[in-house]
Coordinates of N, CA, C and O in Angstrom, one line a residue:
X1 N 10.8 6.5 9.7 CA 10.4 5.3 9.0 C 10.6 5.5 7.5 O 10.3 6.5 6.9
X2 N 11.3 4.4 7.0 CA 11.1 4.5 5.2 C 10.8 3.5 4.9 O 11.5 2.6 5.3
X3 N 10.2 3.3 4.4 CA 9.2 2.6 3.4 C 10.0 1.4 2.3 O 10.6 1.7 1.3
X4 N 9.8 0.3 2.7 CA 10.9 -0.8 1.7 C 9.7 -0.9 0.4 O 9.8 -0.3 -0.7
X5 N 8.5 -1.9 0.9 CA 7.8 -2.3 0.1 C 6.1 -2.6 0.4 O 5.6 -3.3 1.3
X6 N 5.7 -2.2 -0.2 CA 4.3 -2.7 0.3 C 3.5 -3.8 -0.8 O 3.7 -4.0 -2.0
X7 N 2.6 -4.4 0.0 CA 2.1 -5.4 -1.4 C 1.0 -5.9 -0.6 O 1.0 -6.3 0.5
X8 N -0.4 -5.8 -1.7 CA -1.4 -6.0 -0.9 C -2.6 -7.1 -2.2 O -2.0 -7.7 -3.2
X9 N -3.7 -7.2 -2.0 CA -4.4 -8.5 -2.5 C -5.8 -8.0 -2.2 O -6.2 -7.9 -1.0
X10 N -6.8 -7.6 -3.5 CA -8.1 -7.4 -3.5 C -8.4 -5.9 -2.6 O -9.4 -5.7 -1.9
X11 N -7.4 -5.3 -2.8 CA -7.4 -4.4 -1.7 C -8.1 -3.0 -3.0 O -8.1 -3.0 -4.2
X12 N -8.6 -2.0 -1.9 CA -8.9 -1.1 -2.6 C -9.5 -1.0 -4.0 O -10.4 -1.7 -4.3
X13 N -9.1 0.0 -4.9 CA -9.3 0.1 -6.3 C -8.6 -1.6 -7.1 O -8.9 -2.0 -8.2
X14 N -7.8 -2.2 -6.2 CA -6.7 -2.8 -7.3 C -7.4 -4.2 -6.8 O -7.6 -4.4 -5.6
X15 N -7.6 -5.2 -8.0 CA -8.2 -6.2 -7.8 C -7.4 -7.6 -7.7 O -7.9 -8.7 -7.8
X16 N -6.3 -7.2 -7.7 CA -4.8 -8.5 -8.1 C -4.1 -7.9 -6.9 O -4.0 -7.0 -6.1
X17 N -3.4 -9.1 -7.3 CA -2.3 -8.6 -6.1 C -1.5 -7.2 -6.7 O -1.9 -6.5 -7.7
X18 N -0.6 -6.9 -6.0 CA 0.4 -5.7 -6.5 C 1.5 -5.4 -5.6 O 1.4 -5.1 -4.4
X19 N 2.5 -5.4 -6.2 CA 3.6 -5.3 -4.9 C 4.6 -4.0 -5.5 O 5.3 -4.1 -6.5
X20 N 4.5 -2.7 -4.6 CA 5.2 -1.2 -4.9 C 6.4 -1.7 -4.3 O 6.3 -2.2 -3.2
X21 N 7.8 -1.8 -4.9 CA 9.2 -1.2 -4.5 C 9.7 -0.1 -4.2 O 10.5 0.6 -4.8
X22 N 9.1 0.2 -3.0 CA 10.3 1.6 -2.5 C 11.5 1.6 -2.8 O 12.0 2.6 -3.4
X23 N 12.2 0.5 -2.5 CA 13.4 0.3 -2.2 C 14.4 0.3 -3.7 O 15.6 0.6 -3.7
X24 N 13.9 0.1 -4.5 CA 14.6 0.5 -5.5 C 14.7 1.7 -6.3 O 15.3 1.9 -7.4
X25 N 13.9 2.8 -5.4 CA 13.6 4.1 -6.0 C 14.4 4.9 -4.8 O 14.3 6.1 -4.8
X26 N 15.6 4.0 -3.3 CA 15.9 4.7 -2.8 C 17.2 5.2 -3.4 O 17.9 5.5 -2.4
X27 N 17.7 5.5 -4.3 CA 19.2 6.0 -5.1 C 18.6 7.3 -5.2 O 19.1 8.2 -4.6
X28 N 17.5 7.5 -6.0 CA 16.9 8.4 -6.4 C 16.6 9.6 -5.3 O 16.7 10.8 -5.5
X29 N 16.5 9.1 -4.4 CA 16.2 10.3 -2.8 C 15.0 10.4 -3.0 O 14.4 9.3 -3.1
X30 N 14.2 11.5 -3.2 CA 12.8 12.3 -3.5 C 12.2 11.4 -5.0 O 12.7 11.2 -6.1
X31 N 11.1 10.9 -4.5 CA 10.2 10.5 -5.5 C 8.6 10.5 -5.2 O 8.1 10.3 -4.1
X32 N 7.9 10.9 -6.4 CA 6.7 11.3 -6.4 C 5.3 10.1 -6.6 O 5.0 9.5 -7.6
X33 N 5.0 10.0 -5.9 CA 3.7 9.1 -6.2 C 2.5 9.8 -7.3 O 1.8 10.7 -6.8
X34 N 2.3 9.5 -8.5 CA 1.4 10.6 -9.4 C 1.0 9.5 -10.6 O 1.5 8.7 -11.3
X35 N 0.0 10.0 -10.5 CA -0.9 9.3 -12.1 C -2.1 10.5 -12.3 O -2.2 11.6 -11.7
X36 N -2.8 10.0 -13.1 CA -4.0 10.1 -13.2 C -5.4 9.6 -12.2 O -5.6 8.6 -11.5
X37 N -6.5 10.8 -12.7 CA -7.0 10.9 -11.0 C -7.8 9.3 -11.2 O -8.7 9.4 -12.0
X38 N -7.7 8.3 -10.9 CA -8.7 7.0 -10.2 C -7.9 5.9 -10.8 O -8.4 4.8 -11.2
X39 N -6.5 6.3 -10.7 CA -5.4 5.7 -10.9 C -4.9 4.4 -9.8 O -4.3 3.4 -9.9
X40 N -5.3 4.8 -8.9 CA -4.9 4.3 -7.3 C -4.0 4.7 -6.3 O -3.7 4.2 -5.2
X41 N -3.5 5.6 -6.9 CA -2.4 6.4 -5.8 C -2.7 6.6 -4.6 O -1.8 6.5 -3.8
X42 N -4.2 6.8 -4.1 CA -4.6 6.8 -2.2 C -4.8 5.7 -2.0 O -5.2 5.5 -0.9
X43 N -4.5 4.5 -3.0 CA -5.2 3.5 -2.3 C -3.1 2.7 -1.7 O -2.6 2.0 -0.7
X44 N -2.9 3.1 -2.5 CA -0.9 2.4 -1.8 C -1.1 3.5 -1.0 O -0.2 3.0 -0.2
X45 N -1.5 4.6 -0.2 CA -1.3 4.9 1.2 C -2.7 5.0 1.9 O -2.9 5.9 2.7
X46 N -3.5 4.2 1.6 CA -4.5 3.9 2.9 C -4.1 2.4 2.4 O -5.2 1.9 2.2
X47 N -3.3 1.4 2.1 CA -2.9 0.4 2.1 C -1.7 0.1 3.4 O -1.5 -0.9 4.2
X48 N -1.2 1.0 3.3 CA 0.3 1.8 4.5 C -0.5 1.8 5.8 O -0.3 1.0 6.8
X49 N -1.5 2.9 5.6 CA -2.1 3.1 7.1 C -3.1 1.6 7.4 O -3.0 1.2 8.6
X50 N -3.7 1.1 6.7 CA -4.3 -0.3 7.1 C -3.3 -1.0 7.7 O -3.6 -1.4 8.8
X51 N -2.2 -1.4 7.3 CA -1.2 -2.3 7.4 C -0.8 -1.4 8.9 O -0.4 -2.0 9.8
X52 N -0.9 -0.5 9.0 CA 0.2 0.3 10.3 C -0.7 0.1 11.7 O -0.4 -0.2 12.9
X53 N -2.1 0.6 11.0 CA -3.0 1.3 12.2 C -4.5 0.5 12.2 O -5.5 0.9 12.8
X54 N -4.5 -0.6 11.4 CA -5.9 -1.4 10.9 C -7.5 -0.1 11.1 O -8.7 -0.2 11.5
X55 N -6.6 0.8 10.5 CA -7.6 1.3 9.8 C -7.3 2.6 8.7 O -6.1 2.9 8.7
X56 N -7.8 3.1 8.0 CA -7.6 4.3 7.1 C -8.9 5.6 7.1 O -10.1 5.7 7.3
X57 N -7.4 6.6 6.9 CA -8.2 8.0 7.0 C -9.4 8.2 5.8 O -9.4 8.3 4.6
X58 N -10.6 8.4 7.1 CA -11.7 8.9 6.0 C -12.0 7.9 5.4 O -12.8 8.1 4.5
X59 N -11.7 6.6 5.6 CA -12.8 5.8 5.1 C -13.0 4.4 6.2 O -12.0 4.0 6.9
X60 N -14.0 3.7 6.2 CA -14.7 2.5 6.8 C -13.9 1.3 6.5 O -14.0 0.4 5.7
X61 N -13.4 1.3 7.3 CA -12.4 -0.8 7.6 C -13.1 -1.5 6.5 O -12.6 -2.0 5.5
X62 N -14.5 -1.5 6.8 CA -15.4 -2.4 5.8 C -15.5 -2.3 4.0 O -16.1 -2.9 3.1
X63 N -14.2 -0.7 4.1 CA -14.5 -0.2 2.3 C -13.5 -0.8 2.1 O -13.1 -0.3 1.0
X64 N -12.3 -1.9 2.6 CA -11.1 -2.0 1.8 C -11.1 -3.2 0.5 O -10.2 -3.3 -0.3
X65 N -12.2 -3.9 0.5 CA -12.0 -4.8 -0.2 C -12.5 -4.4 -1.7 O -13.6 -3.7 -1.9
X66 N -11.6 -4.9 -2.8 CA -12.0 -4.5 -3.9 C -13.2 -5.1 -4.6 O -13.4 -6.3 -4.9
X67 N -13.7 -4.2 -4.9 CA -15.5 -4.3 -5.5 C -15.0 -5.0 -6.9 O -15.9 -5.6 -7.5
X68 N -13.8 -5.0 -7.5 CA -13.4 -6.0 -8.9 C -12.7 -7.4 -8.8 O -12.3 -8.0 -9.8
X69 N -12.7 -7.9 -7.6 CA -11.8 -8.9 -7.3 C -12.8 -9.9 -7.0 O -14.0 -9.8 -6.6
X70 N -11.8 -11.2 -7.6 CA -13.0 -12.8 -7.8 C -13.0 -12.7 -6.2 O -12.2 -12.1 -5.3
X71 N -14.2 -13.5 -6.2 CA -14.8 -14.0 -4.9 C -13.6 -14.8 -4.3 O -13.4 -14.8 -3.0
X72 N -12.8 -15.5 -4.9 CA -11.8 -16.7 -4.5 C -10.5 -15.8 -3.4 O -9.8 -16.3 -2.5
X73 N -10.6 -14.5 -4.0 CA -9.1 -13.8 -4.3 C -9.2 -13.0 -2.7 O -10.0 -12.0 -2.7
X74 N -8.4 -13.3 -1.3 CA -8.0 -13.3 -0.3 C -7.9 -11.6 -0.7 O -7.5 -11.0 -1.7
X75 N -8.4 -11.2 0.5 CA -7.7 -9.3 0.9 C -6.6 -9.2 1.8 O -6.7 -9.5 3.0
X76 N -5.6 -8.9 1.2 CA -4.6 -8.6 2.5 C -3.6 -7.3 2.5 O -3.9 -6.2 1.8
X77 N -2.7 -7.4 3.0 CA -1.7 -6.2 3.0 C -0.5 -6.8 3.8 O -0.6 -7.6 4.7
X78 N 0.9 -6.3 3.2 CA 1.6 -6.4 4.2 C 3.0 -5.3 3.6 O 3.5 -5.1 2.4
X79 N 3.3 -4.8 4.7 CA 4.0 -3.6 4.4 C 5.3 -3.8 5.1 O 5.2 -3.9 6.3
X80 N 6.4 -3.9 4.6 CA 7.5 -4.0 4.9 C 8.6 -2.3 5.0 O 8.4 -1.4 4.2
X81 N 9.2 -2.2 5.8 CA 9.8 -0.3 6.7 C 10.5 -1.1 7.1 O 10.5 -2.2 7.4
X82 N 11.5 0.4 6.9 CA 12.6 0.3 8.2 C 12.6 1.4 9.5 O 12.0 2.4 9.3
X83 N 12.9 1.3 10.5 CA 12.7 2.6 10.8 C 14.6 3.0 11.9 O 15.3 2.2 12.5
X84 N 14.7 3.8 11.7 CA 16.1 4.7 12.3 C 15.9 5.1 13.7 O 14.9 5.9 14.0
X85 N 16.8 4.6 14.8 CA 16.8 5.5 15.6 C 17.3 6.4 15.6 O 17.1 7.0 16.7
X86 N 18.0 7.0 15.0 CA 18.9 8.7 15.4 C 17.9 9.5 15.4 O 18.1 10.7 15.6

């Protein structure tokens, strides 16, 4: 499986929408997911495993929605892959 794009809404730490491009970082081969610590970096892969498996490691279905997001503002995910048979 490789990873095109993911883009999710009220989700996690992140209170807006947000849409990650894989796919423009595939030239590059190896790339690192890194910030600083309460940055959101687990929250784009328990965003992955929500979207894959409706649920995430080590924490409660019920923790996904962001505690900074307007009341108005929909939680979602949607995660776009390819995946290879060989």
């Amino acid at each position: 499986m490789r990873p095109l794009e993911i883009e999710f809404s009220a989700f996690g730490s992140y209170p807006g929408e947000v849409t990650v491009d894989f796919d423009s970082l595939r030239e590059r081969g190896l790339f690192l997911v890194t910030g600083e610590t309460g940055t959101g970096k687990t929250t784009i892969f328990d965003a992955m495993s929500y979207a894959l498996y409706d649920k995430m490691p080590m924490k409660d279905a019920g923790d996904i929605r962001s505690h900074h997001a307007d009341s108005t503002q929909r939680t979602w995910v949607r995660f776009t892959f390819s995946r290879s048979e060989e």
